[in-house]
């Protein structure tokens, strides 16, 4: 379906998309869903984490909303800090 094709495109091109203004405007639910995908094409978990941090910093009131999700999305990164 068209929706599946869009999903695959976003997964494959996440690094580029994560720097776009549109990514910064995504809802919390969309960001969590996207970052939770096993198929996300990133060089490292840190790349996805940095994208999440850019998203949060774009609109600081998001900190409280997304904070509860970060540990489940990036447990290995957060356990190192």
Coordinates of C-alpha atoms in Angstrom, one line a residue:
X1 CA 0.0 0.0 0.0
X2 CA 1.0 3.6 -0.3
X3 CA 1.3 4.0 3.5
X4 CA 3.7 1.0 3.7
X5 CA 5.8 2.6 0.9
X6 CA 6.0 5.9 2.8
X7 CA 7.0 4.0 6.0
X8 CA 9.8 2.2 4.2
X9 CA 11.0 5.5 2.6
X10 CA 11.1 7.2 6.0
X11 CA 12.8 4.2 7.6
X12 CA 15.4 4.1 4.9
X13 CA 16.0 7.8 4.8
X14 CA 15.7 8.6 8.5
X15 CA 19.1 10.3 8.9
X16 CA 18.2 12.9 6.3
X17 CA 14.5 13.3 7.4
X18 CA 15.5 13.7 11.0
X19 CA 17.2 17.0 10.1
X20 CA 14.1 18.4 8.3
X21 CA 11.7 21.0 9.8
X22 CA 8.9 18.5 9.2
X23 CA 10.5 16.0 11.6
X24 CA 10.7 18.7 14.3
X25 CA 6.9 19.3 13.8
X26 CA 5.9 15.6 14.3
X27 CA 3.7 14.7 17.2
X28 CA 5.1 12.8 20.2
X29 CA 3.2 9.7 19.2
X30 CA 4.7 9.8 15.7
X31 CA 8.3 10.4 17.0
X32 CA 8.0 7.5 19.5
X33 CA 6.6 5.2 16.8
X34 CA 9.3 6.1 14.3
X35 CA 12.2 5.8 16.8
X36 CA 10.8 2.5 18.0
X37 CA 11.0 0.8 14.6
X38 CA 13.5 -2.0 14.3
X39 CA 13.8 -1.2 10.6
X40 CA 15.0 2.3 11.2
X41 CA 18.1 2.9 9.0
X42 CA 20.6 4.6 11.3
X43 CA 24.3 4.2 11.7
X44 CA 24.0 3.8 15.4
X45 CA 21.5 4.1 18.2
X46 CA 23.2 7.4 19.1
X47 CA 22.1 8.8 15.8
X48 CA 18.4 8.1 16.6
X49 CA 18.9 9.4 20.1
X50 CA 20.4 12.6 18.8
X51 CA 17.4 13.0 16.5
X52 CA 15.1 12.6 19.5
X53 CA 17.1 15.3 21.4
X54 CA 16.8 17.7 18.4
X55 CA 13.1 17.1 18.4
X56 CA 12.8 17.8 22.1
X57 CA 15.1 20.9 22.0
X58 CA 13.0 22.4 19.1
X59 CA 10.1 22.7 21.6
X60 CA 11.3 22.4 25.2
X61 CA 7.8 21.7 26.6
X62 CA 8.2 18.3 25.0
X63 CA 10.8 17.3 27.6
X64 CA 8.2 16.1 30.1
X65 CA 6.1 14.3 27.4
X66 CA 8.9 12.3 25.8
X67 CA 11.0 11.7 28.9
X68 CA 8.9 8.7 29.9
X69 CA 9.5 7.1 26.5
X70 CA 13.3 7.7 26.2
X71 CA 14.2 4.8 28.5
X72 CA 12.1 2.3 26.6
X73 CA 13.4 3.5 23.2
X74 CA 17.1 3.9 24.2
X75 CA 17.7 1.8 27.3
X76 CA 21.3 0.9 26.4
X77 CA 22.3 4.6 25.9
X78 CA 20.6 5.9 29.0
X79 CA 22.0 3.2 31.2
X80 CA 25.5 4.3 30.3
X81 CA 25.0 7.9 31.7

